[in-house]
Coordinates of C-alpha atoms in Angstrom, one line a residue:
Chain A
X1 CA 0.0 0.0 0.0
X2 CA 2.5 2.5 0.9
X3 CA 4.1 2.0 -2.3
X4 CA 0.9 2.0 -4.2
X5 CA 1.0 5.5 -2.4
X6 CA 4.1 6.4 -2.8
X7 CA 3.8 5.4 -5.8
X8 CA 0.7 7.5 -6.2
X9 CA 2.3 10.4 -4.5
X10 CA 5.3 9.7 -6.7
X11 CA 3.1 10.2 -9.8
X12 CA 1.2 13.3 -8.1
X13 CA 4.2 14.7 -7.5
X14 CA 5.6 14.3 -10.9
X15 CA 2.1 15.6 -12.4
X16 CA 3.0 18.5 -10.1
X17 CA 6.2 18.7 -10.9
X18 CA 4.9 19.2 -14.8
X19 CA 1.9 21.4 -13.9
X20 CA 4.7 24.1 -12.7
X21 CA 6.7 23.0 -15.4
X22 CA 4.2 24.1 -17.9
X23 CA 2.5 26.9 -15.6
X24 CA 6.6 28.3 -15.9
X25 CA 6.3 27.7 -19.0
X26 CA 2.7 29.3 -20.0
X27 CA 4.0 32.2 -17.6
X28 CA 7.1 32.3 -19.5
X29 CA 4.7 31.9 -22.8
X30 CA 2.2 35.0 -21.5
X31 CA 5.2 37.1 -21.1
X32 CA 6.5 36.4 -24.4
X33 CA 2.8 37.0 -25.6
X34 CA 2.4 40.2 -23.7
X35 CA 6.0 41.0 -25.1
X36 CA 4.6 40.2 -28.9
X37 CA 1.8 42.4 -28.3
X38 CA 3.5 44.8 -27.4
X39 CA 5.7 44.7 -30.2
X40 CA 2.9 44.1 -32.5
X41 CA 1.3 47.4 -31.2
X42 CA 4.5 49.1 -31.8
X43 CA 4.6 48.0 -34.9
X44 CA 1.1 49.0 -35.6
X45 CA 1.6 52.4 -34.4
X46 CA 4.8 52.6 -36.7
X47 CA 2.7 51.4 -39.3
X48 CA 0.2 54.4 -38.8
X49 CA 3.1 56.5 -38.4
X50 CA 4.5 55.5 -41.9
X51 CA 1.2 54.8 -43.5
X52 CA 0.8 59.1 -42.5
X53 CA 3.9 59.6 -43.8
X54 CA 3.2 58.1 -47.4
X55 CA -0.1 59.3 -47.7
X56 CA 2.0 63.0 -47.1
X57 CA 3.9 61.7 -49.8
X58 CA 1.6 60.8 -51.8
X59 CA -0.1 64.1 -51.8
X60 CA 3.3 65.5 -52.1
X61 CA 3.9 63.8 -55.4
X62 CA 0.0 64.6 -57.0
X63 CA 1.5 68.2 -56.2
X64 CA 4.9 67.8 -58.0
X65 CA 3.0 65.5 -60.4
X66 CA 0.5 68.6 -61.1
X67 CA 3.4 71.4 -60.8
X68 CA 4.8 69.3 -63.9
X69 CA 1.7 69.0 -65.7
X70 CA 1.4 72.8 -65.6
X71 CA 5.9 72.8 -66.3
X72 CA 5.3 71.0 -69.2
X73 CA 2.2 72.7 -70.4
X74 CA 4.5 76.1 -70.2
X75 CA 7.7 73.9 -71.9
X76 CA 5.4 73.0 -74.6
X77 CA 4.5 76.9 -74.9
X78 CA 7.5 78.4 -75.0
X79 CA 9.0 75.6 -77.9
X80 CA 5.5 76.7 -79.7
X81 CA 6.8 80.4 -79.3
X82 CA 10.4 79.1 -80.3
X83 CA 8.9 77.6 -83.4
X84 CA 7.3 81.2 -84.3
X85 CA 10.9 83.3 -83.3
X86 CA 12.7 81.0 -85.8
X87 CA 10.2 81.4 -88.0
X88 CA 10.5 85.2 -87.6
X89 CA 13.9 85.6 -87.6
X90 CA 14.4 83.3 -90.9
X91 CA 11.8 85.4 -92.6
X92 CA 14.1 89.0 -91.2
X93 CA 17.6 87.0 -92.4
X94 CA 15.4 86.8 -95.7
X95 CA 14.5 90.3 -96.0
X96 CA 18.0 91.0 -94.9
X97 CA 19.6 89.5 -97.5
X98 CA 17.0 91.3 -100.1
X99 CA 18.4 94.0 -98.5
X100 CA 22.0 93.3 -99.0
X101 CA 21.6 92.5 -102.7
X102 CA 19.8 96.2 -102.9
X103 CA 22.3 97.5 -101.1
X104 CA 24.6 96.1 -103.6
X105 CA 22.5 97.4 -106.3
X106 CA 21.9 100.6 -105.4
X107 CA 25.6 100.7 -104.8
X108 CA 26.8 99.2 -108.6
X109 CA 24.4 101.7 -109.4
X110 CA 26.4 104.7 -107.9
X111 CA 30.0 103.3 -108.8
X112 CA 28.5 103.3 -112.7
X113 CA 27.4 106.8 -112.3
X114 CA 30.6 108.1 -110.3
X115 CA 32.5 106.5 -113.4
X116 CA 30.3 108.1 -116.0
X117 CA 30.1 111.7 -114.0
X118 CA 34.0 111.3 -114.1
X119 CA 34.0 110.4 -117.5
X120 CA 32.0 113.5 -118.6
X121 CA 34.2 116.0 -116.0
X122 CA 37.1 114.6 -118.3
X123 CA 35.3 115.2 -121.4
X124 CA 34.6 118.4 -120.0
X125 CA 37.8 119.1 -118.9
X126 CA 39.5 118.1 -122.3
X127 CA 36.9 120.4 -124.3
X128 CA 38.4 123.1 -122.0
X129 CA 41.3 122.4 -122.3
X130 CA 40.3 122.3 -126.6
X131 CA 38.9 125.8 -125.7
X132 CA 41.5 127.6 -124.0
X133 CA 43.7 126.3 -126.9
X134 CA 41.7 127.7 -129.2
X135 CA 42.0 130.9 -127.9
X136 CA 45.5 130.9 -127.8
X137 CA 45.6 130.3 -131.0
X138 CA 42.5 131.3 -132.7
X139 CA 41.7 134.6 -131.3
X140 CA 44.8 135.9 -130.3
X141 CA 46.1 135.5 -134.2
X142 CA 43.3 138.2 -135.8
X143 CA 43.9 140.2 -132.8
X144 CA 48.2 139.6 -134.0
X145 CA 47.3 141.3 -137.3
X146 CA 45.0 144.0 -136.0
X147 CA 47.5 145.2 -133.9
X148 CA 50.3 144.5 -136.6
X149 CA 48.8 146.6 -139.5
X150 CA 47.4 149.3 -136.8
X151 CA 51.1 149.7 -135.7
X152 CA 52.3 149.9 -139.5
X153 CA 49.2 152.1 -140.1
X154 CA 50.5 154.4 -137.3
X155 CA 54.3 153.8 -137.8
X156 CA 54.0 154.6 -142.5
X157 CA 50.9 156.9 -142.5
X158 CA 50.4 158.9 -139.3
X159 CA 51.4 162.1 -140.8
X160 CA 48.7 161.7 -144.0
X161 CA 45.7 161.7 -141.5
X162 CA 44.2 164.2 -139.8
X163 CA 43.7 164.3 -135.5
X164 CA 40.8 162.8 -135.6
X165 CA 42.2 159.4 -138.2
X166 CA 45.0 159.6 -135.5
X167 CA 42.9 159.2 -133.0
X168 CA 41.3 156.4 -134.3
X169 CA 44.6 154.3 -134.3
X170 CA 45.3 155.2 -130.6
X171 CA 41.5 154.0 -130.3
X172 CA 42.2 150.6 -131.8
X173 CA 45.7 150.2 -130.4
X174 CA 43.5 150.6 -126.9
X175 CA 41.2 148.1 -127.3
X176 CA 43.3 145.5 -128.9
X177 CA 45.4 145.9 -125.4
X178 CA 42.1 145.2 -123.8
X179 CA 41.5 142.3 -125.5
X180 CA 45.3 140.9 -125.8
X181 CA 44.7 141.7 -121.5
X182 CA 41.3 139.6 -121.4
X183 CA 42.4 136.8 -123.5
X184 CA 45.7 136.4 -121.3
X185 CA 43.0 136.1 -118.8
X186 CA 40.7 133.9 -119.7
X187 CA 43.9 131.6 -120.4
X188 CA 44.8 132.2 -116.8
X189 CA 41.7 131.6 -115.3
X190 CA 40.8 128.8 -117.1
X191 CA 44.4 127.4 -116.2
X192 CA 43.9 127.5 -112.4
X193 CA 41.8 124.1 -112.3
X194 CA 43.7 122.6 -115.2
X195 CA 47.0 122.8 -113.1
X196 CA 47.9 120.6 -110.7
X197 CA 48.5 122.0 -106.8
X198 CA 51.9 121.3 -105.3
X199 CA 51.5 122.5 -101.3
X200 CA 54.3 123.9 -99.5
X201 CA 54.9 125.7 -96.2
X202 CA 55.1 129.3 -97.7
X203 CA 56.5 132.1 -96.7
X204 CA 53.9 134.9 -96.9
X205 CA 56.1 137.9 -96.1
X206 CA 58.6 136.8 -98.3
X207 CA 55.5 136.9 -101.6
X208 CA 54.5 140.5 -100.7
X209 CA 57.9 141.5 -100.1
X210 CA 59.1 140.4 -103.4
X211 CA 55.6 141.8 -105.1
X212 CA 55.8 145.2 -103.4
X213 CA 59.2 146.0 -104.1
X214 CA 59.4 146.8 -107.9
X215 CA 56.2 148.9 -106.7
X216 CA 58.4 151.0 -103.8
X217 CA 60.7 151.5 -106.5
X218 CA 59.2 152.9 -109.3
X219 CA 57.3 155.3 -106.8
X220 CA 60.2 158.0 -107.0
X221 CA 58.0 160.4 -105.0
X222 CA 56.7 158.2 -102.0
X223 CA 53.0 158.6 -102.6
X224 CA 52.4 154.6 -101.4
X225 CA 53.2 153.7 -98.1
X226 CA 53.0 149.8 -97.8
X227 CA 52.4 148.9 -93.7
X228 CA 53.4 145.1 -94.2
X229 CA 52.9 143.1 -90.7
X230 CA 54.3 139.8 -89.8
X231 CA 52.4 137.4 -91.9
X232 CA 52.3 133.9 -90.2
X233 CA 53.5 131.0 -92.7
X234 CA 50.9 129.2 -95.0
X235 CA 50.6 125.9 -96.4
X236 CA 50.1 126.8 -100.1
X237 CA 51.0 126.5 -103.8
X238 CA 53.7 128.8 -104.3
X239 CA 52.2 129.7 -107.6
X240 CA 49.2 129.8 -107.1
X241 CA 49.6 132.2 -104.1
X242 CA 51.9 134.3 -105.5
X243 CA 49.4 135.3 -108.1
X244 CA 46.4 136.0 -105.0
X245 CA 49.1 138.2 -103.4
X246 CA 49.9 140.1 -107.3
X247 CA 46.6 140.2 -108.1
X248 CA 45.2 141.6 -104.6
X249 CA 48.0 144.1 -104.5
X250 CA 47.4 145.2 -108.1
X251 CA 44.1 145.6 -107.3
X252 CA 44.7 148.0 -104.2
X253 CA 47.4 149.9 -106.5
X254 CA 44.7 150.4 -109.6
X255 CA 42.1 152.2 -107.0
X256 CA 44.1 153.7 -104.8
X257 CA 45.5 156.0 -108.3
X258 CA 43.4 159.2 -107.5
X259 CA 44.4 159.9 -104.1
X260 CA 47.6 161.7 -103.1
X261 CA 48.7 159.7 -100.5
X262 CA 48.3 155.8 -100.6
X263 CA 48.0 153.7 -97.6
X264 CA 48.2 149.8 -98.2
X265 CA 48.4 147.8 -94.7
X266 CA 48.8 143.7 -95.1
X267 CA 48.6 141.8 -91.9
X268 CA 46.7 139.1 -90.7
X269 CA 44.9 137.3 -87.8
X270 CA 45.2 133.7 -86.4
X271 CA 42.6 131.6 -85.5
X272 CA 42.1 127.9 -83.8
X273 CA 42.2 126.4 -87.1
X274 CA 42.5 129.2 -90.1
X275 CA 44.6 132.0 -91.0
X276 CA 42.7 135.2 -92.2
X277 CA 45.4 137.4 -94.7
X278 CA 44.1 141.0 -95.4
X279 CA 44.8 144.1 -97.5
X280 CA 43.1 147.4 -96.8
X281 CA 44.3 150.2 -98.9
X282 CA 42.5 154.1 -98.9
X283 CA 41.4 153.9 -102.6
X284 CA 38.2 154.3 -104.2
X285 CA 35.8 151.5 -102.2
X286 CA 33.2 150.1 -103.4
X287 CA 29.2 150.2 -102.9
X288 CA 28.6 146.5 -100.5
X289 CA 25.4 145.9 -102.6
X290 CA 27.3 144.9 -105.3
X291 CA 29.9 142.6 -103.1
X292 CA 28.4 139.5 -104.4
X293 CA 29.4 140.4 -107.6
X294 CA 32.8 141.0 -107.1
X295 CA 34.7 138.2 -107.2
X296 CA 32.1 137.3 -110.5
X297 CA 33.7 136.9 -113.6
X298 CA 33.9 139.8 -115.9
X299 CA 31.9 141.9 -113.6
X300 CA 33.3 145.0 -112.9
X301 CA 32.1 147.5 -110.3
X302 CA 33.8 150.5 -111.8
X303 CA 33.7 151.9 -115.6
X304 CA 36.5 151.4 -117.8
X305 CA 37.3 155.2 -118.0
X306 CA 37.7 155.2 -114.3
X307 CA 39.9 152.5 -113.7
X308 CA 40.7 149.5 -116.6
X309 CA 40.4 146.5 -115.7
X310 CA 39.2 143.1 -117.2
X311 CA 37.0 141.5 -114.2
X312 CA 39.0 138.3 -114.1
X313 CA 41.4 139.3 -111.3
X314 CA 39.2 138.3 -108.5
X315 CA 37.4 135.6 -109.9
X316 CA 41.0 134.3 -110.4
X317 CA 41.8 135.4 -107.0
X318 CA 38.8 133.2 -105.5
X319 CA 39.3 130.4 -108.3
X320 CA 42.8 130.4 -106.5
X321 CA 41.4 130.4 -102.8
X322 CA 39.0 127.9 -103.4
X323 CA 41.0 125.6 -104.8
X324 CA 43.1 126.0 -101.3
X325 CA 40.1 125.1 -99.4
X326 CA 39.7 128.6 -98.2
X327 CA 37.4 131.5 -98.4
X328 CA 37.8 135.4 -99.8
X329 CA 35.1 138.5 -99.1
X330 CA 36.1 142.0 -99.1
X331 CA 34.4 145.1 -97.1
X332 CA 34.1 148.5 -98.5
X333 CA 32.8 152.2 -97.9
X334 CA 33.0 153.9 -101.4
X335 CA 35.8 156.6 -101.2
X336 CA 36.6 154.8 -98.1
X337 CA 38.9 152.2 -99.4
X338 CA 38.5 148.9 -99.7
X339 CA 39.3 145.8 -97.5
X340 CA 39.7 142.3 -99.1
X341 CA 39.9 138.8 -96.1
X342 CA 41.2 135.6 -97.5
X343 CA 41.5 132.8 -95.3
X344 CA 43.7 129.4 -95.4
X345 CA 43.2 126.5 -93.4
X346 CA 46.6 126.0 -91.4
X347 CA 47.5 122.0 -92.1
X348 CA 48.9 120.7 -94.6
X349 CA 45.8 118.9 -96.1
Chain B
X1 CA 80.0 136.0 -144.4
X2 CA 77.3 133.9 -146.8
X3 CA 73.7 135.3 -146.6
X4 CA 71.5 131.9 -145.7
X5 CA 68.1 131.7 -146.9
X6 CA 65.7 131.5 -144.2
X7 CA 62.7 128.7 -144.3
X8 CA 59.4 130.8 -143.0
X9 CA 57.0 127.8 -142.6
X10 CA 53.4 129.9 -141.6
X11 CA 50.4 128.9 -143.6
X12 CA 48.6 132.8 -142.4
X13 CA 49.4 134.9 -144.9
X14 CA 48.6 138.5 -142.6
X15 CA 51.2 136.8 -140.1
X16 CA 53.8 136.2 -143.4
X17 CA 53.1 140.1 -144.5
X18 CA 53.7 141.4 -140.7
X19 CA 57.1 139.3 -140.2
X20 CA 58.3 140.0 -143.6
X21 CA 57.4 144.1 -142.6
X22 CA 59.5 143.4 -139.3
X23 CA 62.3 141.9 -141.2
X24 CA 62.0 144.8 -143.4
X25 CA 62.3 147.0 -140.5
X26 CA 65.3 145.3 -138.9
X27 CA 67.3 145.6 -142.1
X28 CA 67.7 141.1 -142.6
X29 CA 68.6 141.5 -145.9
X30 CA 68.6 137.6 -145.8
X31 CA 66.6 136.1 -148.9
X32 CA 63.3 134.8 -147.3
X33 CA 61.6 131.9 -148.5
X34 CA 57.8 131.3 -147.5
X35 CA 56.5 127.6 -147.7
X36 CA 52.5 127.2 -146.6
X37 CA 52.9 124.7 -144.2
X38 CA 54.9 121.5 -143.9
X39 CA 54.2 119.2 -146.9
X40 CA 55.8 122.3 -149.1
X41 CA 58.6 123.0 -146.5
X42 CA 59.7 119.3 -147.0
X43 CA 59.0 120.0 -150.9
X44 CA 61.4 123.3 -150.7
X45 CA 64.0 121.0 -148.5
X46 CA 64.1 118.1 -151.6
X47 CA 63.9 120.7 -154.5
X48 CA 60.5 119.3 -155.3
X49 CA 57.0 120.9 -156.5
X50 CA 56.8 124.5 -157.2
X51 CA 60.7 124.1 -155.6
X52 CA 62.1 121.7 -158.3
X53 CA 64.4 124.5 -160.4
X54 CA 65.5 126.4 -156.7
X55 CA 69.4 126.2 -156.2
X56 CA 70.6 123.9 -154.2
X57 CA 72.1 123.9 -150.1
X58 CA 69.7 123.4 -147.5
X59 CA 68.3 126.9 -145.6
X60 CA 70.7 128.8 -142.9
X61 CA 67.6 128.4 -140.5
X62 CA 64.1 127.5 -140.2
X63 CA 61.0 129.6 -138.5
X64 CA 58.6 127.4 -137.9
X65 CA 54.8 127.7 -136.9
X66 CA 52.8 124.9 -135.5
X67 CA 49.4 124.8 -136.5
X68 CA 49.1 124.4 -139.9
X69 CA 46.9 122.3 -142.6
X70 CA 48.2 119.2 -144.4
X71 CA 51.3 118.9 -142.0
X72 CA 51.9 120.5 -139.0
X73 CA 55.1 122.1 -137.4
X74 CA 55.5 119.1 -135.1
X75 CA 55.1 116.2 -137.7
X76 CA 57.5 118.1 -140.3
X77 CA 59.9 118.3 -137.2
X78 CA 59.8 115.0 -136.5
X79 CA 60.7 114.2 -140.4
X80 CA 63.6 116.4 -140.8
X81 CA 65.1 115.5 -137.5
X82 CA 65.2 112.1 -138.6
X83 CA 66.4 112.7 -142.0
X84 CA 70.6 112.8 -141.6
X85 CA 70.3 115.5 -144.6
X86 CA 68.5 118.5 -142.9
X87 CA 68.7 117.4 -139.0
X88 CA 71.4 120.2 -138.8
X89 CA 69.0 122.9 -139.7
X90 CA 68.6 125.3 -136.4
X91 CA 64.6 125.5 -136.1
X92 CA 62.9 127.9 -134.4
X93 CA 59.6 127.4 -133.3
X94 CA 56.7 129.9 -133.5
X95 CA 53.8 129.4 -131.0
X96 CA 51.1 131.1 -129.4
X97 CA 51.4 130.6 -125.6
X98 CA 54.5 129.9 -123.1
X99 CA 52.6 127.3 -121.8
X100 CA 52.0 125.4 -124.6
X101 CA 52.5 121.7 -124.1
X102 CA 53.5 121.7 -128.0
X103 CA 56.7 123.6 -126.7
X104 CA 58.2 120.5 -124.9
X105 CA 56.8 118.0 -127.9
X106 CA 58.9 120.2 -129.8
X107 CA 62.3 120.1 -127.7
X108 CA 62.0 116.7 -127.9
X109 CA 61.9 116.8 -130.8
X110 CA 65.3 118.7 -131.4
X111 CA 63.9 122.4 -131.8
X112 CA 66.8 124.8 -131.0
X113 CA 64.9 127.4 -129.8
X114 CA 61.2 129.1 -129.9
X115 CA 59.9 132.4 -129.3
X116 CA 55.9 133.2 -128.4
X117 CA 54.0 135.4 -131.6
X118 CA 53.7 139.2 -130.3
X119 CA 50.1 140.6 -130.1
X120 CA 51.7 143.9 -131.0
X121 CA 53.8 145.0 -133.6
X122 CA 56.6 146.2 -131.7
X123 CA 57.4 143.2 -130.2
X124 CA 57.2 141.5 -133.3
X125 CA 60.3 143.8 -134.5
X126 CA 62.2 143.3 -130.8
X127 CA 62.1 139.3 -131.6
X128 CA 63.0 139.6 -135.1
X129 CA 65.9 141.5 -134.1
X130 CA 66.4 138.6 -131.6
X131 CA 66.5 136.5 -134.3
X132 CA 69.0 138.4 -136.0
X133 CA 71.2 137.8 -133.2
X134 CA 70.8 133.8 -133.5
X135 CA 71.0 134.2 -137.2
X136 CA 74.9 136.1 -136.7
X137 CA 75.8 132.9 -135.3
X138 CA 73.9 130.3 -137.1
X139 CA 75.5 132.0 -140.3
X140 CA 78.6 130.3 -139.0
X141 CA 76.9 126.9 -138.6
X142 CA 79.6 124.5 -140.0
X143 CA 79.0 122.6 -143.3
X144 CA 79.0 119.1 -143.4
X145 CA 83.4 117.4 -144.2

């Protein structure tokens, strides 16, 4: 019996043995449970906590998705407005090179008519040139003879005709010197653009001087006084300006021949980028309504019986100053003299 | 010393009569022959035409004027300055104008000397009288051998 018991109590005690065993064990299992829940609730919350976060992103990525939608809607745009600029700017390079080729035109155009307005100023030029020879030649050989046979006429007959016949040959020996005088100055004037213009650095003083001298000596009784000033130097054709500087002072000599005593002053003034020469004398002036006209070929402002002349002088003179690039005017009182103003430009060019 | 002919080549006969009057004046005795222009110059230098029965010896000196019909001044220089037989005639050259470009044509051409046709009369004489002066020495131009 007892070991029926023990045995009993052996087995109980083994059963209770196993029932700790395995309430350690569900214990053990509950915690691990209670653990897992846990975790799983974690998890879970994580979960919402991620599940936010994508939804966020989500929305985030309609918004990009839309913000690129509306990107590429403006892309598409702006190629469209692309499209249009090169199709602009192909129809300006068009017109542009229209433009060129009129360009091109318009200038063959104006080298053809430089060439043919050249061509005609030489034609021009050589029928002046045909002109002036044919007054060389033409005109000055009746005017030879009618001078020649007045002369003999004077020289083998004077004494068989009366005053008055007499007078007649002093008439025609006159006029012929009028003419010989204004075909020599056609020739002259006609020569100033024919010749070509050599420029040096001149010495102004030293032109008057030598064109004023042979006048200081033939006036044996000092009626002319010449007040010559420093005259600055001049780029100029030596020529050229020697004949302003005769004719000028030829000029202030012819009307200065009524008064008793002659003043001539030749000075000048410097400016920034000119020269300004002058010569006053006292002589007989001239009226300034007529000023225009007096540089004008073959106009004269004085008759012949008061003082000769031929009225090619001063268009010479201005031919001449013109040809230097500069200007001439003159200012006058009549019986108050006369002032003539040329100007030169002071370089070289 | 042997009186030369001189060869007046001037087709104008008012400017002949004027210089022959001038020579008159200056006393140039000197026998003056006038051709018209240059083909009858060339004629009176090879004794031909209306100068076939002249005597023979080329002229002391030549005056020369330029423009002229037929043959002008320059082209009858230019053919007796190539010709050995009359090269050696001193020519003077008549012309209008100083500035004549015909002046240095004619230098080139071997023209001794030139002098510019007076307007008046008196100067006319003054140049023949220059002339004169040339003439004293061409008159002892020497012959040919």
């Amino acid at each position: 019996m007892n070991d029926i018991f023990y045995k009993q109590t052996q087995d109980d005690l083994k059963k209770n043995e196993e029932k700790a065993d395995r309430a350690a064990e569900l214990s053990v299992a509950n915690k691990k449970l209670a653990f897992q829940n846990e975790e799983k609730d974690k998890r879970a919350a994580e979960l919402a906590v991620a599940n936010k976060e994508l939804a966020f992103q989500n929305e985030e990525k309609d918004k990009r998705a839309a913000e690129l939608a509306v990107a590429n809607k403006e892309l598409a745009f702006q190629n469209e407005e692309k499209d249009k600029r090169a199709a602009e700017l192909a129809a300006a390079n068009k017109e542009l090179v229209i433009k060129k080729e009129r360009i091109k035109e318009l200038n063959d155009q104006l080298e053809n008519s430089v060439k043919e307005r050249t061509a005609q100023l030489e034609h021009a030029n050589k029928e002046l040139e045909a002109v002036s020879y044919s007054i060389s030649h033409d005109l000055k050989a009746p005017l030879r003879h009618i001078t020649g046979y007045n002369s003999l006429l004077e020289k083998k007959y004077k004494d068989l005709l009366p005053a008055e016949g007499r007078q007649y040959i002093d008439n025609i020996s006159s006029a012929t010197k009028n003419m010989a005088e204004l075909i020599d100055g056609l020739l002259q004037f006609s020569k100033i653009n024919r010749i070509e213009m050599k420029k040096d650095l001149l010495n102004m003083n030293q032109i008057v001087d030598m064109l004023t001298w042979p006048i200081k000596e033939g006036d044996i009784d000092n009626r002319i006084e010449f007040s010559i000033e420093a005259l600055p130097l001049a780029y100029g054709d030596l020529e050229m300006m020697t004949s302003v500087w005769s004719n000028l002072i030829e000029n202030a000599i012819k009307f200065t021949k009524n008064k008793n005593l002659v003043k001539i002053i030749i000075g000048a003034e410097e400016n920034e980028n000119t020269i300004i020469y002058y010569i006053k004398d006292n002589g007989a002036g001239f009226d300034m309504n007529y000023a225009s006209k007096i540089f004008t070929m073959f106009q004269r402002l004085h008759s012949q019986k008061d003082f000769e002349g031929t009225g090619i002088g001063l268009a010479t003179v201005q031919r001449l100053i013109t040809r230097h690039g500069g200007k001439i005017w003159a200012e006058s009182k009549v019986g108050e003299g006369a002032s003539f103003y040329f100007s030169l430009i002071k370089t070289e060019g | 010393m042997k009186m030369s002919t001189i060869l007046y080549v001037e087709d104008n006969p008012l400017d002949v009569d004027l210089t022959m009057e001038a020579f008159k004046e200056k006393k140039i005795a000197n026998q003056v022959v006038v051709a018209n222009d240059g083909v009858e110059a060339i004629e009176y230098l090879k004794q031909e035409g209306r100068f076939k029965d002249r005597k023979s010896g080329n002229p002391g000196l030549i005056l020369l004027d330029l423009k002229m019909p037929r043959m002008d001044g320059l082209e009858f220089l230019a053919i007796i300055k190539n010709d050995a037989q009359f090269k050696r005639i001193p020519v003077i050259m008549l012309t209008s104008s100083r500035e004549e470009k015909d002046l240095i044509r004619g230098y080139d051409l071997g023209v001794n000397a030139y002098v510019v046709k007076p307007v008046d009369f008196l100067s006319l004489t003054e140049i023949v009288r220059q002339i004169e002066g040339f003439w004293a020495i061409i008159n002892e131009v020497p012959s040919e051998g």
